[in-house]
PDB file of C-alpha atoms in Angstrom:
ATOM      1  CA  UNK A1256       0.000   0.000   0.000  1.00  0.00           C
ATOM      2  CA  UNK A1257       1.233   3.419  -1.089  1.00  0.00           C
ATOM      3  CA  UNK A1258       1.885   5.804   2.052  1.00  0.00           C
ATOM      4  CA  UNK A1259       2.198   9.886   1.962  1.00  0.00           C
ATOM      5  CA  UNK A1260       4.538  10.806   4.177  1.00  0.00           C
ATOM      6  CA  UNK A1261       4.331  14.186   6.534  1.00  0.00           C
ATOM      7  CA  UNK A1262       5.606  16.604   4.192  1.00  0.00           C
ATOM      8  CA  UNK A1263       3.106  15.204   1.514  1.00  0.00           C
ATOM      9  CA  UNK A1264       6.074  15.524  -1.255  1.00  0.00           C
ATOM     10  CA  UNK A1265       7.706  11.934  -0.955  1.00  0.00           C
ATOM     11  CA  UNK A1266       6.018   8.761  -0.888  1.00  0.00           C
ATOM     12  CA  UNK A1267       6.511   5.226  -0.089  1.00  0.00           C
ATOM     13  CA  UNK A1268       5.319   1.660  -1.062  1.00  0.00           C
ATOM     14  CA  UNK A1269       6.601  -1.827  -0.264  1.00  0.00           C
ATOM     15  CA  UNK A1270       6.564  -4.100  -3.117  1.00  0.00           C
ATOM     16  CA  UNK A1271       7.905  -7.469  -2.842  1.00  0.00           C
ATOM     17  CA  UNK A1272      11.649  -6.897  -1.299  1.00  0.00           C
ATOM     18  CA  UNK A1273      11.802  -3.110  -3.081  1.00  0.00           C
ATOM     19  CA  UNK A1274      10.532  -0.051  -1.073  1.00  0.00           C
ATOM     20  CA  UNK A1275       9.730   1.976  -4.062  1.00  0.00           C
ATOM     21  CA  UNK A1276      10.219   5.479  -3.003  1.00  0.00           C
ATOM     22  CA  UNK A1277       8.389   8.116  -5.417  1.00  0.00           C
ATOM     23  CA  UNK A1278       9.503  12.283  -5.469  1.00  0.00           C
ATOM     24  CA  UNK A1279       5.679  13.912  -5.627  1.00  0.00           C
ATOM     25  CA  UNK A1280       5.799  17.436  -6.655  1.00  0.00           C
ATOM     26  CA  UNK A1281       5.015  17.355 -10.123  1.00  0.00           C
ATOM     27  CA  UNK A1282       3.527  20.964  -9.788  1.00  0.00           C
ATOM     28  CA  UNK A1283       7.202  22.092  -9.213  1.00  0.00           C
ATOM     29  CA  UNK A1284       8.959  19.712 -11.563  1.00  0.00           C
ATOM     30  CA  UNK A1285       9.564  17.828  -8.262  1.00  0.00           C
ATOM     31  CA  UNK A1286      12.014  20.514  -6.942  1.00  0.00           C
ATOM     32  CA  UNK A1287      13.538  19.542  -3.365  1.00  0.00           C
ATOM     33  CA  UNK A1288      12.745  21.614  -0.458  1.00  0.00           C
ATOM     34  CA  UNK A1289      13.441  21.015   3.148  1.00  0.00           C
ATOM     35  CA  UNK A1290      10.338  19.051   4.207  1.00  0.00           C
ATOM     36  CA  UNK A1291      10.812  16.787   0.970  1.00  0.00           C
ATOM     37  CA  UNK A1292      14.415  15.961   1.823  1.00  0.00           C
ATOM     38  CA  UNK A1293      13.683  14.909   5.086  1.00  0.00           C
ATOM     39  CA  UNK A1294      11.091  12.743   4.238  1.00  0.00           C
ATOM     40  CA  UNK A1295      13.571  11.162   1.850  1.00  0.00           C
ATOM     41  CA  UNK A1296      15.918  10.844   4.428  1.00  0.00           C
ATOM     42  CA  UNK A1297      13.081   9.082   6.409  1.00  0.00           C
ATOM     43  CA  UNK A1298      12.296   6.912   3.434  1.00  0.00           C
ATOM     44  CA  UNK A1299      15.828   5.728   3.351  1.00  0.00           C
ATOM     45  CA  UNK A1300      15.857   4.868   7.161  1.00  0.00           C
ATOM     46  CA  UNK A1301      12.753   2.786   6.582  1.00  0.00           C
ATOM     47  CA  UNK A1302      14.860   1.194   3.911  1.00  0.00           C
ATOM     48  CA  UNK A1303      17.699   0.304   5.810  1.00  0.00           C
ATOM     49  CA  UNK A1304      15.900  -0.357   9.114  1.00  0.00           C
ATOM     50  CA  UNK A1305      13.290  -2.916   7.853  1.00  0.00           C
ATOM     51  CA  UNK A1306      15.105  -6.257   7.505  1.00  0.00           C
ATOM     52  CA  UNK A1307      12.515  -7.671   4.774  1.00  0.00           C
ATOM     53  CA  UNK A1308      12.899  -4.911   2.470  1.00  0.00           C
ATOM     54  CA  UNK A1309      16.499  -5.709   0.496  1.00  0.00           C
ATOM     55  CA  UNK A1310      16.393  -2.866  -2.167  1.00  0.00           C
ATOM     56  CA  UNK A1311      15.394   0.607  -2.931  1.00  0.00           C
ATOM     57  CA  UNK A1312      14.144   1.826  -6.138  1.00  0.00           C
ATOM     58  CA  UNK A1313      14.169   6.185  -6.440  1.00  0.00           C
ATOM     59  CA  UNK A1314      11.604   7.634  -8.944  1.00  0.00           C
ATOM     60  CA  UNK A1315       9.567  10.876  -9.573  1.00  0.00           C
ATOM     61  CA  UNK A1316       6.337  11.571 -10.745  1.00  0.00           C
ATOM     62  CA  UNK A1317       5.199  13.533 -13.445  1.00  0.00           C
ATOM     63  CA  UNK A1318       7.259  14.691 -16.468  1.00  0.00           C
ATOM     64  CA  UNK A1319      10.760  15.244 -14.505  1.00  0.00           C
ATOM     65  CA  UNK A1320      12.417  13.515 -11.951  1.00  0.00           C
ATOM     66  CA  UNK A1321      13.668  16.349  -9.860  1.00  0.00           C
ATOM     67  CA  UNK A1322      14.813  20.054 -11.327  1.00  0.00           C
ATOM     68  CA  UNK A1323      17.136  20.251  -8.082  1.00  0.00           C
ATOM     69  CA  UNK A1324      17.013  22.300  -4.487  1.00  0.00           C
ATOM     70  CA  UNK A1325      14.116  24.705  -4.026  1.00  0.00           C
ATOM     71  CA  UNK A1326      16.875  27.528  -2.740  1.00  0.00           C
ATOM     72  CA  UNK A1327      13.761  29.549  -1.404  1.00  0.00           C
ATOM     73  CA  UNK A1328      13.166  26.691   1.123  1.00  0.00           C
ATOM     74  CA  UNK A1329      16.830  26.400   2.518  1.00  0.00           C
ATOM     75  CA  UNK A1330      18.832  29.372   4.235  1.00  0.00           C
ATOM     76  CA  UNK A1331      21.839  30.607   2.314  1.00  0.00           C
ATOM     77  CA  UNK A1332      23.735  29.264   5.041  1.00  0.00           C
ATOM     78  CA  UNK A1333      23.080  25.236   4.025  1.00  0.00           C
ATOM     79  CA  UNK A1334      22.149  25.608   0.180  1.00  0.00           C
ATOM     80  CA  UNK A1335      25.120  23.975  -1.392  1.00  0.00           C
ATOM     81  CA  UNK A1336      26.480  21.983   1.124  1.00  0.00           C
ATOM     82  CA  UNK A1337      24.077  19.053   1.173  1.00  0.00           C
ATOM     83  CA  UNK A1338      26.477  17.675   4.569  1.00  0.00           C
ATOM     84  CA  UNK A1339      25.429  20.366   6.670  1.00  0.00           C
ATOM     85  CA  UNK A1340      21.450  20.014   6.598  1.00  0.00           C
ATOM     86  CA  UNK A1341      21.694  16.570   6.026  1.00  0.00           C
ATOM     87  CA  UNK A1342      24.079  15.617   8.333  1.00  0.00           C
ATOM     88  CA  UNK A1343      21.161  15.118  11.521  1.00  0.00           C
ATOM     89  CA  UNK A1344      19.368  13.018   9.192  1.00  0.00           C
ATOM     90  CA  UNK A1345      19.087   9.088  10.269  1.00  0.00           C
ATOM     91  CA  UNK A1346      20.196   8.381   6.819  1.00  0.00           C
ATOM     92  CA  UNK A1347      22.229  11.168   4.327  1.00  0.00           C
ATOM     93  CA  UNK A1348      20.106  11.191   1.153  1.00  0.00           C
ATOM     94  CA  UNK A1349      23.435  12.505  -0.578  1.00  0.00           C
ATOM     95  CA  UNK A1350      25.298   9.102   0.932  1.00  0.00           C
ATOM     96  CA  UNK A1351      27.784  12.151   2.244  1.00  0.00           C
ATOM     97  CA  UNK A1352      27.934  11.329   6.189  1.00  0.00           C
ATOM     98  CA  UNK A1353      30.609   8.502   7.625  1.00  0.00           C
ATOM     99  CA  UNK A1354      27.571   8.188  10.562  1.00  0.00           C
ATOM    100  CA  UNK A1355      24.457   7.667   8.042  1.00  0.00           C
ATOM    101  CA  UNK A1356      25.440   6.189   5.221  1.00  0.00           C
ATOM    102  CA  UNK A1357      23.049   3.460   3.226  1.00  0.00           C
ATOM    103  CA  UNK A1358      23.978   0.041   3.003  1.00  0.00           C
ATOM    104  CA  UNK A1359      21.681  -1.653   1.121  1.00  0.00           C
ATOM    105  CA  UNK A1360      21.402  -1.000  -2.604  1.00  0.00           C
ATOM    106  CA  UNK A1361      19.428   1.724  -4.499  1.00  0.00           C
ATOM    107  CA  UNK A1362      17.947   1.752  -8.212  1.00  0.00           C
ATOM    108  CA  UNK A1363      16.992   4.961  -9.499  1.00  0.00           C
ATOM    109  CA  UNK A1364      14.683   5.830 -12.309  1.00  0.00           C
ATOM    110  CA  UNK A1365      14.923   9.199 -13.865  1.00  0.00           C
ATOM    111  CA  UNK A1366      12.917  11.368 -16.572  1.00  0.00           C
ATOM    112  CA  UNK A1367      13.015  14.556 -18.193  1.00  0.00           C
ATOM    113  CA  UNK A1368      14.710  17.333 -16.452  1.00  0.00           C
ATOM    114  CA  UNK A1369      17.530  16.293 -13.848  1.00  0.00           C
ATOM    115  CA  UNK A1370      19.052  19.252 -12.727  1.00  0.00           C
ATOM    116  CA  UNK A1371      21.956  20.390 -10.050  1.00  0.00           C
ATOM    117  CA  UNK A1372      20.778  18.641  -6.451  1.00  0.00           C
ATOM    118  CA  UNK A1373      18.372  16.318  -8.496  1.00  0.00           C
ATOM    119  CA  UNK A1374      21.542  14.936 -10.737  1.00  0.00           C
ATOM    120  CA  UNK A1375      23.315  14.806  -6.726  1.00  0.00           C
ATOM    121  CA  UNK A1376      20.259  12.458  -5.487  1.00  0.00           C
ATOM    122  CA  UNK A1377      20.536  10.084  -9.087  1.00  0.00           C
ATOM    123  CA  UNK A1378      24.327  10.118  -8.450  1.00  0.00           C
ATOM    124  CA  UNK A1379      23.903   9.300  -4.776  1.00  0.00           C
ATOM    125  CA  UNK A1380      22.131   6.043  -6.076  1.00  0.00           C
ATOM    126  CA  UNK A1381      23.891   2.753  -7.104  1.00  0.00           C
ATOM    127  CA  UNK A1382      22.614   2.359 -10.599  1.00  0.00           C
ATOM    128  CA  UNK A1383      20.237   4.576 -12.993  1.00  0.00           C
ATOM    129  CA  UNK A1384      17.686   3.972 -15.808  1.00  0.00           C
ATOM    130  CA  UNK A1385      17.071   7.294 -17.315  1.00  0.00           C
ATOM    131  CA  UNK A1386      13.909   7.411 -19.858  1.00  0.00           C
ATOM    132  CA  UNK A1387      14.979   9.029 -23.382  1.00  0.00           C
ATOM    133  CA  UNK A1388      14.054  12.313 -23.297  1.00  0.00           C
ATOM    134  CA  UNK A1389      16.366  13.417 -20.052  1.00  0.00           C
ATOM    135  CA  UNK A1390      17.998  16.361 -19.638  1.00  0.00           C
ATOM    136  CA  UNK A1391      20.827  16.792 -17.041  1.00  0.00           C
ATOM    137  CA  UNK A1392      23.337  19.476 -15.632  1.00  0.00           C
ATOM    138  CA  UNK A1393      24.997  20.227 -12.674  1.00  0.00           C
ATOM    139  CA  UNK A1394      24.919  23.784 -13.344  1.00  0.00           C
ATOM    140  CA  UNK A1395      26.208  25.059  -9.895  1.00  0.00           C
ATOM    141  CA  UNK A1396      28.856  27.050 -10.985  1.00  0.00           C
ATOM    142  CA  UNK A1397      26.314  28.817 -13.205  1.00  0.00           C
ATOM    143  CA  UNK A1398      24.537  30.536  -9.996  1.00  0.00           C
ATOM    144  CA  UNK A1399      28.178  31.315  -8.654  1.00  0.00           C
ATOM    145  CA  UNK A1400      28.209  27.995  -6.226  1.00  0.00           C
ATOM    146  CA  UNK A1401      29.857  24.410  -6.609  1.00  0.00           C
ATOM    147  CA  UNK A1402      28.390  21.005  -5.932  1.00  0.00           C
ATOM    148  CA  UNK A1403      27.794  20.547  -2.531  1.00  0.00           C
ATOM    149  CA  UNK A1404      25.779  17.200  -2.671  1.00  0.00           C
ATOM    150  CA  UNK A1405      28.766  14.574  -4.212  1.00  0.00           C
ATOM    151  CA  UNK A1406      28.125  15.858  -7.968  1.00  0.00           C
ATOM    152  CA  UNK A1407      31.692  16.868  -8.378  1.00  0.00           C
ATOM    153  CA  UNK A1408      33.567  13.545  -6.986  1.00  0.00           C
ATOM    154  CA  UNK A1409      30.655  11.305  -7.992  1.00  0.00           C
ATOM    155  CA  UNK A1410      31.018  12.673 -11.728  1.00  0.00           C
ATOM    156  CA  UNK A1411      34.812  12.495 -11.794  1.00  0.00           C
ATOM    157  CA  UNK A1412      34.472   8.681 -10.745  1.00  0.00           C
ATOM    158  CA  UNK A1413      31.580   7.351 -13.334  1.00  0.00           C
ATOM    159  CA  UNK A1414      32.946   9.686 -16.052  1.00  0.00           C
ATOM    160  CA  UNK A1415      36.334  10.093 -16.024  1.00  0.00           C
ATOM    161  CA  UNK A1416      38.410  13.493 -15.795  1.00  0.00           C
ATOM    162  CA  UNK A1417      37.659  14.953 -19.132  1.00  0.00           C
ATOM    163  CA  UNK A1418      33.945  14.293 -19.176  1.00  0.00           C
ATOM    164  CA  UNK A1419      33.110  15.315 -15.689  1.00  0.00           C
ATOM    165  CA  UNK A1420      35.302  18.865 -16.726  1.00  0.00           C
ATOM    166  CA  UNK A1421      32.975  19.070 -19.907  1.00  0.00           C
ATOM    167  CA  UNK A1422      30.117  19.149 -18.130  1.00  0.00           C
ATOM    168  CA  UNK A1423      31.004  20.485 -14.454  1.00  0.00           C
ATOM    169  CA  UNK A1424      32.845  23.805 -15.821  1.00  0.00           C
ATOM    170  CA  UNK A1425      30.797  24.335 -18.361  1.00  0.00           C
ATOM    171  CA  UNK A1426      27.387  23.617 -16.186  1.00  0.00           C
ATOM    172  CA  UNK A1427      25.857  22.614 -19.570  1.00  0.00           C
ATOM    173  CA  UNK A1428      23.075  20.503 -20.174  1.00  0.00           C
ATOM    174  CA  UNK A1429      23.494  17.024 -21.515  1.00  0.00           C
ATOM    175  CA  UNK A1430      20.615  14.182 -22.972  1.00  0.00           C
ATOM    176  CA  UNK A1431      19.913  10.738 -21.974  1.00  0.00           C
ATOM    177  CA  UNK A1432      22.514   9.419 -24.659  1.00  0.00           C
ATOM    178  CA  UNK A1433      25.494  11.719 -23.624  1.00  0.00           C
ATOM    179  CA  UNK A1434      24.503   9.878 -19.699  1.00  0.00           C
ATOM    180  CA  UNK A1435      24.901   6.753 -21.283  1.00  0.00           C
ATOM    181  CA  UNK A1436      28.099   7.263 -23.059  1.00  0.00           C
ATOM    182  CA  UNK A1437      30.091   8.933 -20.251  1.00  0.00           C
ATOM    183  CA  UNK A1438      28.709   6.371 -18.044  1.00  0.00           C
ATOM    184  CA  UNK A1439      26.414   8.087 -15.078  1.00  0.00           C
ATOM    185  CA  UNK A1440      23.098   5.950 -15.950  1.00  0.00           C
ATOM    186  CA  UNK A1441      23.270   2.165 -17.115  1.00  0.00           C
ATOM    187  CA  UNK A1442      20.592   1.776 -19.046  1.00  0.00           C
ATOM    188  CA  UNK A1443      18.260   4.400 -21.429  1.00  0.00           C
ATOM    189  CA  UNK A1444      14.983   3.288 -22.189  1.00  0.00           C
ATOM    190  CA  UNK A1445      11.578   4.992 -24.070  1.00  0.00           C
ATOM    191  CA  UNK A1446      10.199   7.470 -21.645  1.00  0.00           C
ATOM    192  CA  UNK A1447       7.076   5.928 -19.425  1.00  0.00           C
ATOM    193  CA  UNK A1448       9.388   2.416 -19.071  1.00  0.00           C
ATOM    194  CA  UNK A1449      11.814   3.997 -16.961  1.00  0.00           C
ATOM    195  CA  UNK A1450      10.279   2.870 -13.400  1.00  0.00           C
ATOM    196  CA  UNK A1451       9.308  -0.678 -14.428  1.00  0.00           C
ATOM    197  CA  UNK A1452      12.930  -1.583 -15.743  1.00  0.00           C
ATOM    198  CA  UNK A1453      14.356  -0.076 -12.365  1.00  0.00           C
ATOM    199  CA  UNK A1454      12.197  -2.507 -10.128  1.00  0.00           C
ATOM    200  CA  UNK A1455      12.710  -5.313 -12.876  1.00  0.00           C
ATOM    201  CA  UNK A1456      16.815  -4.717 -12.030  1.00  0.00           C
ATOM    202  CA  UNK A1457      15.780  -4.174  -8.090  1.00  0.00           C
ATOM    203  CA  UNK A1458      14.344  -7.755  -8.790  1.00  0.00           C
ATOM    204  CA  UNK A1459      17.829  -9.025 -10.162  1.00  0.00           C
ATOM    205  CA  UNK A1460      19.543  -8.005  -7.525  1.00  0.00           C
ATOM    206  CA  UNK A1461      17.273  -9.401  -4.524  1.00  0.00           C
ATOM    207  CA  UNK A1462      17.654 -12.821  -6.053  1.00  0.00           C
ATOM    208  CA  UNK A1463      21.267 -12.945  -5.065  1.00  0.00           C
ATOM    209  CA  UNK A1464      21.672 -13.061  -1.196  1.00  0.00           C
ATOM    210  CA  UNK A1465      21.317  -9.650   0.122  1.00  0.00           C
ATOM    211  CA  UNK A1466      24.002 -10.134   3.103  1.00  0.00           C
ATOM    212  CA  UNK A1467      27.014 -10.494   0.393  1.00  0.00           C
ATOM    213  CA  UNK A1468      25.289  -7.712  -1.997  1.00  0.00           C
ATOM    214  CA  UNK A1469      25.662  -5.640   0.709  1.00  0.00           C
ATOM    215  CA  UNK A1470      29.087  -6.909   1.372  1.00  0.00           C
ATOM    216  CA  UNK A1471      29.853  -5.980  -1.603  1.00  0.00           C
ATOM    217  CA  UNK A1472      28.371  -2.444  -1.778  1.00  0.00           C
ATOM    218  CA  UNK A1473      30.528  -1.687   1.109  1.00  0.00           C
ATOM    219  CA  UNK A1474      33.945  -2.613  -0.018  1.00  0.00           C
ATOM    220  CA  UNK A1475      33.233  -1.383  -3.604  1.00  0.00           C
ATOM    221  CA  UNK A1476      32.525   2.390  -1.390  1.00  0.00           C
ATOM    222  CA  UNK A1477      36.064   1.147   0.640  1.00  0.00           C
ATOM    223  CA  UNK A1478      37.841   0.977  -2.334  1.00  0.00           C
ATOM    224  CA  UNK A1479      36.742   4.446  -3.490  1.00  0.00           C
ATOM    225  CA  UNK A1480      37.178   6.089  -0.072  1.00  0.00           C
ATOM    226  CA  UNK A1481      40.064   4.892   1.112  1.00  0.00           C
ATOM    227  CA  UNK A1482      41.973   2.947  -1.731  1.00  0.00           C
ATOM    228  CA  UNK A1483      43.193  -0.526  -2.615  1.00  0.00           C
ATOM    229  CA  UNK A1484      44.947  -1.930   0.049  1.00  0.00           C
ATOM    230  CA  UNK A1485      41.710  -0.694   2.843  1.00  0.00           C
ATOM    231  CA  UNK A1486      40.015  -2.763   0.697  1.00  0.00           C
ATOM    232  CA  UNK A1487      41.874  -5.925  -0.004  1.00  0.00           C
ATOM    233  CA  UNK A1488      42.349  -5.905   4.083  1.00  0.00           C
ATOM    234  CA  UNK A1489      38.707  -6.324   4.742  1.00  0.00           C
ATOM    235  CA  UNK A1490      38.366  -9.316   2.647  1.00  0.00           C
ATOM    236  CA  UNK A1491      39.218 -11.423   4.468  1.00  0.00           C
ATOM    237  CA  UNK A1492      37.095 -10.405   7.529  1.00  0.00           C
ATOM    238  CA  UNK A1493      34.239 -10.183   5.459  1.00  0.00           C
ATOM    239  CA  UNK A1494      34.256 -13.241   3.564  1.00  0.00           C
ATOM    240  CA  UNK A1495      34.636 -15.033   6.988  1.00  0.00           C
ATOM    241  CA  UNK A1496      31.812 -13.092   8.524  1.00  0.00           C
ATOM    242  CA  UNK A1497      29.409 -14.463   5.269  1.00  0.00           C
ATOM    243  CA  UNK A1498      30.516 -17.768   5.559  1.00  0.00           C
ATOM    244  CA  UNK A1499      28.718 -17.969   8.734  1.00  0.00           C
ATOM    245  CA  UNK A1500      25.446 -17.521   6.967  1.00  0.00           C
ATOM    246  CA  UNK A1501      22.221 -19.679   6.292  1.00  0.00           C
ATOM    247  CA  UNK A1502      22.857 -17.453   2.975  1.00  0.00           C
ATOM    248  CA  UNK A1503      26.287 -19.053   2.459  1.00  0.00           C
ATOM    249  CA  UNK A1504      24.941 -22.583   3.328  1.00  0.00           C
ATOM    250  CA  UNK A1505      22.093 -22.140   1.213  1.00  0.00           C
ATOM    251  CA  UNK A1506      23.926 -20.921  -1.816  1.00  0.00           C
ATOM    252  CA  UNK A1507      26.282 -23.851  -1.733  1.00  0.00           C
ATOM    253  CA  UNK A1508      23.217 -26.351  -1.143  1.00  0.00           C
ATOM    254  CA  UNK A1509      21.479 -24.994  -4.151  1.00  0.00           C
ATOM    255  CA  UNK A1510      24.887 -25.267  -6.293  1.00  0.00           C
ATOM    256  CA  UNK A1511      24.846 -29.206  -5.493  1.00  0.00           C
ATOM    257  CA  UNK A1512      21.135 -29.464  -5.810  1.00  0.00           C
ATOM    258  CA  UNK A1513      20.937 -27.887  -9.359  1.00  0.00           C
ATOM    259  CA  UNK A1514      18.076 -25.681  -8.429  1.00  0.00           C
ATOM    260  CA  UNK A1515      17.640 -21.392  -7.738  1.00  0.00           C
ATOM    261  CA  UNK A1516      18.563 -20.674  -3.993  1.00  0.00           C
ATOM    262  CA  UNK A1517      15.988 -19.311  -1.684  1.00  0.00           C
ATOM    263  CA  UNK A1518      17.933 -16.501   0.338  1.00  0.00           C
ATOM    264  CA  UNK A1519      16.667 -15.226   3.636  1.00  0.00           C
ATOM    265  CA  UNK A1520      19.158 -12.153   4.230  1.00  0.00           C
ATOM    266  CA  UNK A1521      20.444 -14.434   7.480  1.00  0.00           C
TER     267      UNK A1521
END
């Protein structure tokens, strides 16, 4: 059942493993004020805290997924640095803060306009179908700010030097098939089937077990934070830590039995 939550912008619904979580301010082209990021924020912690639901999937309604921060709702103060009003949050919508990070997996779906903290949110995800007829720019630097939400490390690290300075100094706007050739969404598809191939790949991944996905999330973000030997030293601990799973046992069982394994996130 679909759930409004308290700032009315953001809402919720558990299907299957996913908790779809929908953007819902078409009016405004789904622009993010205070009250809506929050609610995120709270939509995540559900996410995380609910040991049945193994994967998120991030959409918008209406025409465009999100055409970035409403500035009139946040002081001049915090606009721009997505840390510092995020940083109370139980979970950082930005993926920012060491103390509220996400750990299980998130699928976004995106559609017409993604602009500045909107691009920040799809960027904060773990994978991205964008619908054809996207348009997206981090166009900070055009209103005399930078990135403050991960848009300036997070492009760098999907796109490469060159690209991300294409796009970043320039704070032009790029389509769906520039996305997909410098690598920030995975997958382009014709607009209105943007949502239903997200869950369909939220469904791929909760059929592997979700204790080594997240495993695996977390020393992919190691090796990106802190480098190669941080994570090759985890390894180790890790793969012990899983091998003391009904997962692990399971997925070996199924191996000799010839059949799919049935994975209970234990």
């Amino acid at each position: 059942m679909q759930k409004t939550l308290s700032s009315g912008y953001v809402t919720v619904e558990v299907r299957g493993k996913n908790l779809l979580i929908g953007l819902h301010r078409p009016d405004k082209f789904n622009l993010m004020n205070a009250g809506m990021l929050e609610d995120y924020a709270n939509a995540l912690h559900q996410l995380e805290q609910d040991d049945d639901l193994w994967t998120g999937v991030l959409f918008a309604r209406g025409s465009h997924f999100c055409a970035g921060a409403d500035m009139t709702s946040f002081s001049a103060d915090t606009f721009g640095s997505g840390d510092k009003f995020t940083e109370s949050y139980p979970v950082d919508p930005f993926d920012l803060s060491a103390a509220a990070r996400r750990n299980k997996p998130l699928v976004c779906a995106v559609q017409g306009i993604v602009y500045t903290a909107g691009l920040e949110l799809m960027l904060a995800c773990d994978m991205v179908v964008a619908a054809d007829n996207c348009t997206f720019s981090q166009l900070e630097p055009a209103r005399g700010v930078v990135a403050g939400g991960g848009g300036i490390f997070r492009f760098v690290q999907r796109a490469g030097w060159g690209n991300a300075m294409r796009w970043l100094l320039t704070a032009g706007k790029f389509d769906s098939a520039e996305a997909l050739r410098i690598g920030i969404v995975q997958e382009v598809v014709p607009v209105g089937q943007q949502l239903d191939r997200a869950i369909a790949l939220a469904d791929e991944i909760n059929t592997v077990a979700p204790l080594a996905v997240r495993a695996t999330r977390n020393l992919a973000r190691k090796y990106l934070l802190e480098g190669e030997e941080a994570c090759i030293a985890d390894f180790n601990r890790v793969q012990q830590r899983l091998s003391q799973t009904g997962d692990f046992r399971e997925g070996v069982q199924s191996f000799f039995d010839r059949r799919d394994a049935e994975f209970k996130g234990k």
